[in-house]
Amino acid sequence: MWRRASTSTSSSLSSSFIIKSSSSLLNLFFISQHHHASSSSSSSSSSSSSSSSSPPPLTMMQQQQQVNDGIPISRFITFVLGGPGSGKGTQCTKIVETFGFNHISAGDLLRREIVSDTKYGSMILNTIKQGKIVPSEVTVKLILRELESSHNHKFLIDGFPRSEENRIAFEQIIGAEPNTVLFFDCPEEEMVKRVLSRNQGRVDDNIDTIKKRLKVFEALNRPVIDHYAKKGKLHKINAVGTVDEIFEQVRPVFAAFEQLN
Ligand SMILES: Nc1ncnc2c1ncn2[C@@H]1O[C@H](COP(=O)(O)OP(=O)(O)O)[C@@H](O)[C@H]1O
Ligand SMILES: Nc1ccn([C@@H]2O[C@H](COP(=O)(O)OP(=O)(O)O)[C@@H](O)[C@H]2O)c(=O)n1
C-alpha cells in the first residue's frame, strides 16, 4: 500500500533552479531555465534561496504566458527529510492542502514498481526488506518521470535524498538543487512507536527492519542533512507534538516563499 502522489495548481509560488550540469535527459529543464532567464530579465523581485547569479523569480503573468506558450516554467523543489516514521508523509499532505504542492514520495514510487512488477521490482523489494537504499539511478529516474509529467511546478520530494549518493545523482541527472529542505527531527523511540502502529501492511514496518532503517538513516542521511545545513537551505522541524503543532512550524517556511510574489 502506498500514499498517493497528489497534484494541485493553486497559489503563486515561484523560484528558480540552479542548473549544474548539462544532461541530455533534461532538455526540458534547460529550456525552462533559458526561457526563465530571458523572460524575467526586467523583473525586480528576488528569490531567498537562489544563488546571487540566479535570475529573479517569474511574475504570475510571466508564468501564465509560459503555460500558454506550452513552455514549462521553472520548478520549485523542496526535499523532505527525516527518519522512518518521523511524519514526513503526514506533513506533506498538509503542505499539499495548504500550499498546493505536488507530493512525490520516493518510497511510494519504489513500492509502485514492486506492485507493477517492473524489471526493477524484485531488486527494490529485496532492498526495502533489508532497509537498504535502492541504487540512486533507479530512484532518480522515477522522480524525473514525475517531475516531467506534472503541470504543477511546485514539488515536495519526500524521502529523498537518502544518501550523498542519492543527492549527487539527483544533481547530475536532473541538473538542479532543491530550493529548500525540510528535516523532521524525531527521537528514535518515537519513530519506532509510530512505524509499528502505522498499519499499512508494509514489508519493512517490523522491528528488525526498522532497526536496520534507523542505522542506515544515521549513517547515510546525516551527511545529507549536514550538507544542506551548511548551504543554509535546511529547516529543522521538531517532529514531536501533534500533527497540527508540527505543521505550525512548517507553515512559515512556505509562507515566506509565497510572499516573494
Ligand atoms: N505528530 C504525530 N504524532 C503521532 N503520530 C504521527 C504524527 N505524525 C504522523 N504520525 C503517524 O505516524 C506514522 C508515520 O507517519 P508518516 O507520515 O507515515 O511518516 P514517514 O513518512 O516519515 O515515514 C503514521 O501512522 C502517522 O499517522
Ligand atoms: N530515496 C529512497 C527512499 C526510499 N528508499 C527505500 O524505501 C524504504 C521506505 O522509504 P519511505 O520513505 O517510504 O519510508 P520511511 O522509511 O521514511 O518510513 C526505505 O527504507 C528504502 O529501503 C530508498 O531506497 N531510497
JSON list of C-alpha atoms in Angstrom, two decimals, residues 14-20 33 36-37 40 45-57 75-76 175-180 231-233 257 260:
[
{"chain": "A", "resi": 14, "resn": "SER", "atom": "CA", "xyz": [7.80, 30.68, -7.92]},
{"chain": "A", "resi": 15, "resn": "SER", "atom": "CA", "xyz": [11.55, 30.47, -7.80]},
{"chain": "A", "resi": 16, "resn": "SER", "atom": "CA", "xyz": [14.48, 29.31, -9.85]},
{"chain": "A", "resi": 17, "resn": "PHE", "atom": "CA", "xyz": [16.61, 26.26, -10.36]},
{"chain": "A", "resi": 18, "resn": "ILE", "atom": "CA", "xyz": [20.34, 26.32, -10.04]},
{"chain": "A", "resi": 19, "resn": "ILE", "atom": "CA", "xyz": [21.45, 24.49, -13.15]},
{"chain": "A", "resi": 20, "resn": "LYS", "atom": "CA", "xyz": [24.60, 22.48, -12.56]},
{"chain": "A", "resi": 33, "resn": "GLN", "atom": "CA", "xyz": [15.84, 27.82, -17.32]},
{"chain": "A", "resi": 36, "resn": "HIS", "atom": "CA", "xyz": [13.19, 31.92, -17.39]},
{"chain": "A", "resi": 37, "resn": "ALA", "atom": "CA", "xyz": [16.41, 33.90, -17.62]},
{"chain": "A", "resi": 40, "resn": "SER", "atom": "CA", "xyz": [12.45, 37.65, -16.42]},
{"chain": "A", "resi": 45, "resn": "SER", "atom": "CA", "xyz": [11.97, 40.80, -7.32]},
{"chain": "A", "resi": 46, "resn": "SER", "atom": "CA", "xyz": [14.41, 38.22, -5.91]},
{"chain": "A", "resi": 47, "resn": "SER", "atom": "CA", "xyz": [14.36, 34.69, -4.52]},
{"chain": "A", "resi": 48, "resn": "SER", "atom": "CA", "xyz": [15.55, 33.96, -0.99]},
{"chain": "A", "resi": 49, "resn": "SER", "atom": "CA", "xyz": [17.04, 30.60, -1.92]},
{"chain": "A", "resi": 50, "resn": "SER", "atom": "CA", "xyz": [18.70, 31.36, -5.25]},
{"chain": "A", "resi": 51, "resn": "SER", "atom": "CA", "xyz": [22.37, 31.99, -5.64]},
{"chain": "A", "resi": 52, "resn": "SER", "atom": "CA", "xyz": [23.33, 35.58, -6.43]},
{"chain": "A", "resi": 53, "resn": "SER", "atom": "CA", "xyz": [23.80, 34.71, -10.12]},
{"chain": "A", "resi": 54, "resn": "SER", "atom": "CA", "xyz": [20.34, 33.12, -10.46]},
{"chain": "A", "resi": 55, "resn": "PRO", "atom": "CA", "xyz": [17.65, 35.02, -12.31]},
{"chain": "A", "resi": 56, "resn": "PRO", "atom": "CA", "xyz": [14.82, 36.58, -10.32]},
{"chain": "A", "resi": 57, "resn": "PRO", "atom": "CA", "xyz": [11.53, 34.68, -9.97]},
{"chain": "A", "resi": 75, "resn": "ARG", "atom": "CA", "xyz": [10.26, 24.38, -10.84]},
{"chain": "A", "resi": 76, "resn": "PHE", "atom": "CA", "xyz": [10.33, 24.93, -7.10]},
{"chain": "A", "resi": 175, "resn": "GLY", "atom": "CA", "xyz": [20.90, 19.20, -13.11]},
{"chain": "A", "resi": 176, "resn": "ALA", "atom": "CA", "xyz": [19.35, 21.07, -10.20]},
{"chain": "A", "resi": 177, "resn": "GLU", "atom": "CA", "xyz": [19.44, 21.64, -6.47]},
{"chain": "A", "resi": 178, "resn": "PRO", "atom": "CA", "xyz": [16.43, 21.94, -4.17]},
{"chain": "A", "resi": 179, "resn": "ASN", "atom": "CA", "xyz": [15.20, 25.43, -3.37]},
{"chain": "A", "resi": 180, "resn": "THR", "atom": "CA", "xyz": [14.64, 24.45, 0.24]},
{"chain": "A", "resi": 231, "resn": "LYS", "atom": "CA", "xyz": [24.31, 25.67, 2.45]},
{"chain": "A", "resi": 232, "resn": "GLY", "atom": "CA", "xyz": [21.73, 27.49, 4.58]},
{"chain": "A", "resi": 233, "resn": "LYS", "atom": "CA", "xyz": [18.84, 25.58, 2.96]},
{"chain": "A", "resi": 257, "resn": "PHE", "atom": "CA", "xyz": [8.26, 31.89, -0.21]},
{"chain": "A", "resi": 260, "resn": "LEU", "atom": "CA", "xyz": [8.01, 36.66, -2.68]}
]
